[in-house]
PDB file of C-alpha atoms and ligand atoms in Angstrom:
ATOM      1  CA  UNK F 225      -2.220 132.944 -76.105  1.00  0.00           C
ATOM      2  CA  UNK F 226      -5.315 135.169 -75.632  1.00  0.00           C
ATOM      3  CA  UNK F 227      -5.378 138.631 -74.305  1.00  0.00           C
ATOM      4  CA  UNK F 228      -3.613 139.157 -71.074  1.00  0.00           C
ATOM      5  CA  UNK F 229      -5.316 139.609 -68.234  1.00  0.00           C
ATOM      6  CA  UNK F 230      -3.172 140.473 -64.740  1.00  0.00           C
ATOM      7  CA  UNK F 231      -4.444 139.336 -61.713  1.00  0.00           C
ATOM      8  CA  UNK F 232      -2.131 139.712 -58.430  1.00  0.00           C
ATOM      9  CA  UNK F 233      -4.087 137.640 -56.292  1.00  0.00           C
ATOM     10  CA  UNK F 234      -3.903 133.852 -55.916  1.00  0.00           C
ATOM     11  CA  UNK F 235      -5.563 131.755 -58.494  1.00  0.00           C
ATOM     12  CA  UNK F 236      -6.654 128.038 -58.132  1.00  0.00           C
ATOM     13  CA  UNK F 237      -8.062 125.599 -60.861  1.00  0.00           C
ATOM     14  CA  UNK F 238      -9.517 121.983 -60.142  1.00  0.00           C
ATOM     15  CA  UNK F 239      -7.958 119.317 -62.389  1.00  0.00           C
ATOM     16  CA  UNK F 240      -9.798 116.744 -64.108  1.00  0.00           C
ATOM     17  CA  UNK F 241      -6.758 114.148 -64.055  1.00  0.00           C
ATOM     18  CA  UNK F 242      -8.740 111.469 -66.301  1.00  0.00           C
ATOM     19  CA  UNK F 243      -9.682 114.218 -69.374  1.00  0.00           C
ATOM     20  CA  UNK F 244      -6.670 116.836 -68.068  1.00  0.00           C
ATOM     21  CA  UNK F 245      -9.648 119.742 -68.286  1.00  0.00           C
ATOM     22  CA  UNK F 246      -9.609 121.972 -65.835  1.00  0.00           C
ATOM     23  CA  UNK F 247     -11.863 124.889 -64.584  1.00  0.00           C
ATOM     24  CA  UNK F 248     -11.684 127.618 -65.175  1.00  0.00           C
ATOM     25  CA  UNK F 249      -8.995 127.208 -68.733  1.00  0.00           C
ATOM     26  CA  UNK F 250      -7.934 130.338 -70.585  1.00  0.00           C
ATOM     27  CA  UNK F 251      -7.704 128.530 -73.983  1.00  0.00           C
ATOM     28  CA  UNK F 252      -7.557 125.196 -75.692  1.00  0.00           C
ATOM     29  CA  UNK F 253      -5.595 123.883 -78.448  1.00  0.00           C
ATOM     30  CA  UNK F 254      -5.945 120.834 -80.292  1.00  0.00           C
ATOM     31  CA  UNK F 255      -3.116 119.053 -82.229  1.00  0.00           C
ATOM     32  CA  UNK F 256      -4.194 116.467 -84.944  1.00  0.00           C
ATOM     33  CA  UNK F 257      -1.890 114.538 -87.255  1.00  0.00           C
ATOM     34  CA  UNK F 258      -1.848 117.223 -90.231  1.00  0.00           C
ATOM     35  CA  UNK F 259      -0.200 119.846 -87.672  1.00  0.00           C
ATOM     36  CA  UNK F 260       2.170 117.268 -86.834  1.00  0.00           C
ATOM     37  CA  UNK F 261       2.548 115.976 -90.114  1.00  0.00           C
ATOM     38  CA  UNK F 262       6.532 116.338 -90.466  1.00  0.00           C
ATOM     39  CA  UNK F 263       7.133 114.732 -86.791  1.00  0.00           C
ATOM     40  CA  UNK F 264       6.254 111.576 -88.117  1.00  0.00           C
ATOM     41  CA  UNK F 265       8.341 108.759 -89.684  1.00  0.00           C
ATOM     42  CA  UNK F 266       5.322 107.254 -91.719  1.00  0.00           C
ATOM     43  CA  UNK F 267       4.594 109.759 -94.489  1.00  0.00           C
ATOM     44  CA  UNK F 268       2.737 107.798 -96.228  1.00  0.00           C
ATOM     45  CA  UNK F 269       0.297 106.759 -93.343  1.00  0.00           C
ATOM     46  CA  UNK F 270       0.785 110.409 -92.595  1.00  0.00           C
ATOM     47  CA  UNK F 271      -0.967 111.216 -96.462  1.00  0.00           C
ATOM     48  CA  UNK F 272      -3.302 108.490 -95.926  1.00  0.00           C
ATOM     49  CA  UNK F 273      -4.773 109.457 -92.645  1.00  0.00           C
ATOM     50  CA  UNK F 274      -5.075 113.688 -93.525  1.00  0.00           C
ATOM     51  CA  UNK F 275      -6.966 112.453 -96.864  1.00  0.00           C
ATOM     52  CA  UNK F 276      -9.455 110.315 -94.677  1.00  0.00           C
ATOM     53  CA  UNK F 277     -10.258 113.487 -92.898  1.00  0.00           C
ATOM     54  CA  UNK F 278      -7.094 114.047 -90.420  1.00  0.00           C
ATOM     55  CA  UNK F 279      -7.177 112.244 -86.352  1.00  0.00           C
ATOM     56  CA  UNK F 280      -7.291 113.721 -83.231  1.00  0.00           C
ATOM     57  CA  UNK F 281      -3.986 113.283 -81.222  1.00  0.00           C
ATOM     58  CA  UNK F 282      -3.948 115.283 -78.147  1.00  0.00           C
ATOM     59  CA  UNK F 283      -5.487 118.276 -76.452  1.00  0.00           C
ATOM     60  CA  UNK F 284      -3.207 121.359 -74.504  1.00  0.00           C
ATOM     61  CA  UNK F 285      -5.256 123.647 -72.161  1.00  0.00           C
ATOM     62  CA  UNK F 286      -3.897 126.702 -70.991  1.00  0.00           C
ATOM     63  CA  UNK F 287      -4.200 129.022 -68.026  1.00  0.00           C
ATOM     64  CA  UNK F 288      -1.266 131.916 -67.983  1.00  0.00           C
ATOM     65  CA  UNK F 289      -1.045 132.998 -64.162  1.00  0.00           C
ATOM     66  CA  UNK F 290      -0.085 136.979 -65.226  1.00  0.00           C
ATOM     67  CA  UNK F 291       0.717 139.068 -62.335  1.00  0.00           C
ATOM     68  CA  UNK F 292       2.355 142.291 -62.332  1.00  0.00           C
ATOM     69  CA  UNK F 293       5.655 140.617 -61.843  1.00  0.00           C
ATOM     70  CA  UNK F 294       5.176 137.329 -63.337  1.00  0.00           C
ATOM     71  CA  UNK F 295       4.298 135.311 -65.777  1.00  0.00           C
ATOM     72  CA  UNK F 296       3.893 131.751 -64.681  1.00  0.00           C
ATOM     73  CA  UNK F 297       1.657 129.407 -66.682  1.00  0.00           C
ATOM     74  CA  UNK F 298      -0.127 125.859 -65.977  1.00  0.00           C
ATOM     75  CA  UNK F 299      -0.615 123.782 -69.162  1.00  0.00           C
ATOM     76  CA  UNK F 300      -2.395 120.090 -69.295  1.00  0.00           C
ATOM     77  CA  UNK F 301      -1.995 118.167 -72.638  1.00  0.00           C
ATOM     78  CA  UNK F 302      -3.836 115.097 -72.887  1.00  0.00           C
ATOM     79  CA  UNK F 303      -2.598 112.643 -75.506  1.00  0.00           C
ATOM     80  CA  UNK F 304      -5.123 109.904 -76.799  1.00  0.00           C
ATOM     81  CA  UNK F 305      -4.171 106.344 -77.224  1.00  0.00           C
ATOM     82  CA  UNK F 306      -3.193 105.530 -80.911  1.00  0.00           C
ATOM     83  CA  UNK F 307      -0.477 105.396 -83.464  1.00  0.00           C
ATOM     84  CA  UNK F 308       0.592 106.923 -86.517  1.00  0.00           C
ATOM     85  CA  UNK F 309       2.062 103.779 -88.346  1.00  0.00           C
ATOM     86  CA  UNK F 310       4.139 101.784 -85.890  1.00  0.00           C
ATOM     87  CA  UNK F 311       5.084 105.166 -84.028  1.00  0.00           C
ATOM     88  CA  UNK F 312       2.938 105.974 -81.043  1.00  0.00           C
ATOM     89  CA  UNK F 313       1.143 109.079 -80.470  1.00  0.00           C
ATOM     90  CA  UNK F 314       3.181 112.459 -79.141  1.00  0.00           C
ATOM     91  CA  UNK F 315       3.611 115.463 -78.490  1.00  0.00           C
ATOM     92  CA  UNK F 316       5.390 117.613 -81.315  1.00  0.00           C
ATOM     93  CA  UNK F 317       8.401 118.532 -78.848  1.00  0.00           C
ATOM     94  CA  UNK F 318       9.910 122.172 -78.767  1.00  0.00           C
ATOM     95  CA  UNK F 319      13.167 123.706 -77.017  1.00  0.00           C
ATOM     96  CA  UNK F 320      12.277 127.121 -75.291  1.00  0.00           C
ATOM     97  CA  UNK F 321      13.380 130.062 -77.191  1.00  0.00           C
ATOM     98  CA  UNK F 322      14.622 131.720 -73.953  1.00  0.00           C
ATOM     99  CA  UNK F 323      18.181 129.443 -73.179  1.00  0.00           C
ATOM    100  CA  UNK F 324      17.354 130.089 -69.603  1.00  0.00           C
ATOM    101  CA  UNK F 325      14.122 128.415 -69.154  1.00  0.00           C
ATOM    102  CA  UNK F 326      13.427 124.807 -67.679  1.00  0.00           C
ATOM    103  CA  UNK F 327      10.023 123.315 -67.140  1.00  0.00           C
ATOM    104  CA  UNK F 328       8.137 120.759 -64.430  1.00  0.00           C
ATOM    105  CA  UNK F 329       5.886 118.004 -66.505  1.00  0.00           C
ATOM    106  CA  UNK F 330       4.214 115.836 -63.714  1.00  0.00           C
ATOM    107  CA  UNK F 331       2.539 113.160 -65.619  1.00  0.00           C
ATOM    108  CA  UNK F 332      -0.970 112.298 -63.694  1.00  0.00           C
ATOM    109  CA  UNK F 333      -2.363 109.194 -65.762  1.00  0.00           C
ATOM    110  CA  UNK F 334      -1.225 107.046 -68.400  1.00  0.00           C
ATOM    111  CA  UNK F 335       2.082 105.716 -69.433  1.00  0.00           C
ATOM    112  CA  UNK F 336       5.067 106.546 -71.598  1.00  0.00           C
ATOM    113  CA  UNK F 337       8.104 108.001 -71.968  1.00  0.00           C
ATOM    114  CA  UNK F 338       9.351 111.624 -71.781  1.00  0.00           C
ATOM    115  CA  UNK F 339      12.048 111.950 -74.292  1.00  0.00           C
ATOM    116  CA  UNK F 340      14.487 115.033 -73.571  1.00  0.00           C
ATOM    117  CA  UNK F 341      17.999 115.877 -75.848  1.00  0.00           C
ATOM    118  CA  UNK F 342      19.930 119.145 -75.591  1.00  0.00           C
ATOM    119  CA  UNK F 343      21.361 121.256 -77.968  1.00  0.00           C
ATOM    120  CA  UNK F 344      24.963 119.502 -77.845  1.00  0.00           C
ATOM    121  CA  UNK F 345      23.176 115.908 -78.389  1.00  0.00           C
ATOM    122  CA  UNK F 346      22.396 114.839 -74.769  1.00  0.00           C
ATOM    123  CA  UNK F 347      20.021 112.321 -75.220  1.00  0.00           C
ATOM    124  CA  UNK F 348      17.494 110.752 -72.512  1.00  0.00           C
ATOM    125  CA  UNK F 349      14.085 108.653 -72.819  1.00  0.00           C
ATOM    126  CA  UNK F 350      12.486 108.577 -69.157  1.00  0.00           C
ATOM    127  CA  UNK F 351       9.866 105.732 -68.807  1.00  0.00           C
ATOM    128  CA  UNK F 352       6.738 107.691 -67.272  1.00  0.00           C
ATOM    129  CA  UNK F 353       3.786 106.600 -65.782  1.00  0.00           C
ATOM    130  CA  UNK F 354       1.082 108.821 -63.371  1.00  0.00           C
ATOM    131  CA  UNK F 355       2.997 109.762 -60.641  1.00  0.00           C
ATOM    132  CA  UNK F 356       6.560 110.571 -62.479  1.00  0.00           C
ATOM    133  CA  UNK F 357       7.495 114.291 -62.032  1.00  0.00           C
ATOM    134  CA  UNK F 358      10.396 115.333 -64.520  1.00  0.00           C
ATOM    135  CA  UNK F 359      12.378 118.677 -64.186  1.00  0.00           C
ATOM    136  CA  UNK F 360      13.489 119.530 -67.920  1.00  0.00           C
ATOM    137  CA  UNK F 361      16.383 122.020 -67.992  1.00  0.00           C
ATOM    138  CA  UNK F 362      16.859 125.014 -69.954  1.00  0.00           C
ATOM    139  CA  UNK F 363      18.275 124.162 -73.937  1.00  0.00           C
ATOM    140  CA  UNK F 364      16.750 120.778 -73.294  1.00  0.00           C
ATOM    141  CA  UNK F 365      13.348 119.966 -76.274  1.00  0.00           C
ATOM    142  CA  UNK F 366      11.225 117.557 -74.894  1.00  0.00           C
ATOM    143  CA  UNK F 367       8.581 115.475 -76.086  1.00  0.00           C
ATOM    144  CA  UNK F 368       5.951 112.960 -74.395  1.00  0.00           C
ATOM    145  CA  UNK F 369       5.049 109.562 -76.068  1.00  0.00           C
ATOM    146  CA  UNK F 370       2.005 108.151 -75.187  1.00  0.00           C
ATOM    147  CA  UNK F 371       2.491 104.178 -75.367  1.00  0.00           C
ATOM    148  CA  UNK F 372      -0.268 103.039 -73.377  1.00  0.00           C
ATOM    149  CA  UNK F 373      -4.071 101.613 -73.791  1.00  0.00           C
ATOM    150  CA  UNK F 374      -5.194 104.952 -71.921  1.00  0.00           C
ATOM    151  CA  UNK F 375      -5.261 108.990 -72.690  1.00  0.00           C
ATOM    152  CA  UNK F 376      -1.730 109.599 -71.181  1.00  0.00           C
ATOM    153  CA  UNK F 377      -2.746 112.771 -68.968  1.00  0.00           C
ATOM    154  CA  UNK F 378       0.606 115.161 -67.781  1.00  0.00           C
ATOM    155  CA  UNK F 379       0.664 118.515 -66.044  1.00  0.00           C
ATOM    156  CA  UNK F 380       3.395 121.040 -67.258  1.00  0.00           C
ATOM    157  CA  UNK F 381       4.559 124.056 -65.399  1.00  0.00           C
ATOM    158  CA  UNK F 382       6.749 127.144 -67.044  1.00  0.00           C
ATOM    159  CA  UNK F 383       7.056 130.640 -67.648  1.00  0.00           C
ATOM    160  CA  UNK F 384       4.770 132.125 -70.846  1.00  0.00           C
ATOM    161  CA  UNK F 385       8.106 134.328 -71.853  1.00  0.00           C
ATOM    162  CA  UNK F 386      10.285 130.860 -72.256  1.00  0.00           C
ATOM    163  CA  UNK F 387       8.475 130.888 -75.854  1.00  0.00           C
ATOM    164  CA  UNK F 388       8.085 127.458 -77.875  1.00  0.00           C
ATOM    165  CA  UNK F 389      10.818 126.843 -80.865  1.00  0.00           C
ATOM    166  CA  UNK F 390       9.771 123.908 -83.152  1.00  0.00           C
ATOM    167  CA  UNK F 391      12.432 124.320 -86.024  1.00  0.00           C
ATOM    168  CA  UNK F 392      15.130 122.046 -85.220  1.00  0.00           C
ATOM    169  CA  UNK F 393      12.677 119.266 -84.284  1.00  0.00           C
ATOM    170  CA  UNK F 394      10.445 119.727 -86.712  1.00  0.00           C
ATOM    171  CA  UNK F 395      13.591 119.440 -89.027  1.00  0.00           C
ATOM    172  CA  UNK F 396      15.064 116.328 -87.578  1.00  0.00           C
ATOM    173  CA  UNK F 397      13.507 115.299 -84.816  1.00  0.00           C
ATOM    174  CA  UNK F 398      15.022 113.309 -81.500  1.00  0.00           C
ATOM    175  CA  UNK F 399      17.864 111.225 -81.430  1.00  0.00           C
ATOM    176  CA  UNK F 400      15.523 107.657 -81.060  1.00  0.00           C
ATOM    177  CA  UNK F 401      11.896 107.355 -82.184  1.00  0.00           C
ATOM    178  CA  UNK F 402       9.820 105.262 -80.214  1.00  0.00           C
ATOM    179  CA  UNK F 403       7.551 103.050 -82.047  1.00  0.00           C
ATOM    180  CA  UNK F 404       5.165  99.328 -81.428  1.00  0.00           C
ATOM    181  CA  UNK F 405       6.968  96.554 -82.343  1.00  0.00           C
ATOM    182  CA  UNK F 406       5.960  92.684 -81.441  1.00  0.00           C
ATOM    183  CA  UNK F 407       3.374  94.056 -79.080  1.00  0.00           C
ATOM    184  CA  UNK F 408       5.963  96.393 -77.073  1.00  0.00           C
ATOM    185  CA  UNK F 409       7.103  99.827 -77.161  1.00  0.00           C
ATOM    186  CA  UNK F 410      10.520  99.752 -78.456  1.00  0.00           C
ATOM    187  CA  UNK F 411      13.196 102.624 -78.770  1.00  0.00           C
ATOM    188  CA  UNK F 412      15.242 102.846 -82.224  1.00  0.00           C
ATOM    189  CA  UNK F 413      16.955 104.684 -84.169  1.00  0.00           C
ATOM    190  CA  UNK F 414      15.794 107.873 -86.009  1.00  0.00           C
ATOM    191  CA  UNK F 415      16.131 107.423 -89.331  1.00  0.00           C
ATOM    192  CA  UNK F 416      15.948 110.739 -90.173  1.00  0.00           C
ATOM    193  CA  UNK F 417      19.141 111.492 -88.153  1.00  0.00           C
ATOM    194  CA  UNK F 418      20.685 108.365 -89.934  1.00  0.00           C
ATOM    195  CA  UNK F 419      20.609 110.449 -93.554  1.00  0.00           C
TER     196      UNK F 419
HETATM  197  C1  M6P R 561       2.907 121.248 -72.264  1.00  0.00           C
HETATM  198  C2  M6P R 561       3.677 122.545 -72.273  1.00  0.00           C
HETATM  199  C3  M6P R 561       3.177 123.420 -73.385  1.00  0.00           C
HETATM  200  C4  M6P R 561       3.223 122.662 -74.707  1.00  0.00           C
HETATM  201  C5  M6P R 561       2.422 121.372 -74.605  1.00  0.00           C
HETATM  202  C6  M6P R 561       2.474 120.483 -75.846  1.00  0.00           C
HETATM  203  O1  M6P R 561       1.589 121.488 -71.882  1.00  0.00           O
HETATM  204  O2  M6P R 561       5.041 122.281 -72.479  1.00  0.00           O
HETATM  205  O3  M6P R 561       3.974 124.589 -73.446  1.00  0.00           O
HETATM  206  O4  M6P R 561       2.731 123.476 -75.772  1.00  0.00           O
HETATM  207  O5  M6P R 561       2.945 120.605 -73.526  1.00  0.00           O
HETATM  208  O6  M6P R 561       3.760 120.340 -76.360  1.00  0.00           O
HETATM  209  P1  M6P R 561       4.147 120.860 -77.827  1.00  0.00           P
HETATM  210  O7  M6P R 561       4.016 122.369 -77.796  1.00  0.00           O
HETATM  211  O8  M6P R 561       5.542 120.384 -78.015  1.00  0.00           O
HETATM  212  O9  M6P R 561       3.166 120.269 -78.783  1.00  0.00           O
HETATM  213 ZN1   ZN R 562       8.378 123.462 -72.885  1.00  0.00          ZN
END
């Protein structure tokens, strides 16, 4: 995140719940298929799309609410339709460094599923559409699947010092993957946790 500006009085932003923009945004990251490269079961069509100039799979805008005591922080991602082979477009999923942390994602357009697994292999895949609200507990990683015809559009809520750790699912990824199959989104085995 950018440099840290404290502010003690109340801030408000106006959503854009079709794009997930919002004024006024501190910063905004972009997440194509190179930087999730590894998350994906298709290699190959991995290879394929980076050489042919690398694809656009969501956006995350940021606004860290920095007060003198606290450090709460509104983030949007917006995840565009698509699929990397049969597996549908997502986030890269992270457990919070802090083991004390949980999270709000409100999801406000689009549909999927928000898949969640804790350290000791508690597994769960919540069907989401705009309007689901899920509270993710601390030493829970999460990840959102977009399976849908639209941008999938979800609102996430946290603390900035929670911190992002990518590691173990960049290494292995969640217990299912969730991928198109006869026309419907269908929930199977990893096979990377198979191995
Ligand atoms: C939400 C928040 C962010 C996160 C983003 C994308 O907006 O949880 O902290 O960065 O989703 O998720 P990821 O970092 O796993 O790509
Ligand atoms: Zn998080």
């Amino acid at each position: 995140m950018k440099e840290v500006v404290i502010n003690d009085l109340p801030v408000t932003v106006q959503l854009d719940t079709t794009t997930g923009d919002f004024i006024p945004c501190a910063e905004k990251v972009v997440r194509n298929v190179s930087d999730l490269a590894r998350m994906f079961s298709d290699q190959e069509t991995v290879r394929q799309i980076v050489s042919l100039g690398d694809k656009l799979v969501y956006v995350i805008r940021y606004y860290p609410f920095f007060t003198s005591k606290s450090d709460m922080a509104l983030g949007t991602t917006a995840i565009l339709p698509g699929k990397v082979g049969d597996e549908y477009h997502m986030t890269k999923g992270h457990f919070h460094a802090r083991d004390d942390q949980p999270e709000i994602y409100y999801c406000v357009q689009g549909e999927g599923f928000l898949q969640m697994e804790s350290r000791a292999g508690d597994y769960h895949a919540v069907p989401w559409q705009a309007g689901t609200i899920t509270h993710i507990p601390p030493q829970y990683a999460h990840r959102v699947i977009n399976t849908g015809r639209t941008t999938l559009v979800f609102v996430a809520s946290f603390h900035v010092a929670a911190g992002h750790e990518y590691e173990l699912i960049e290494a292995r990824g969640f217990k299912n993957i969730i991928i198109e199959h006869g026309g419907k989104a269908v929930e199977v085995p990893n096979p990377r946790r198979s191995i």
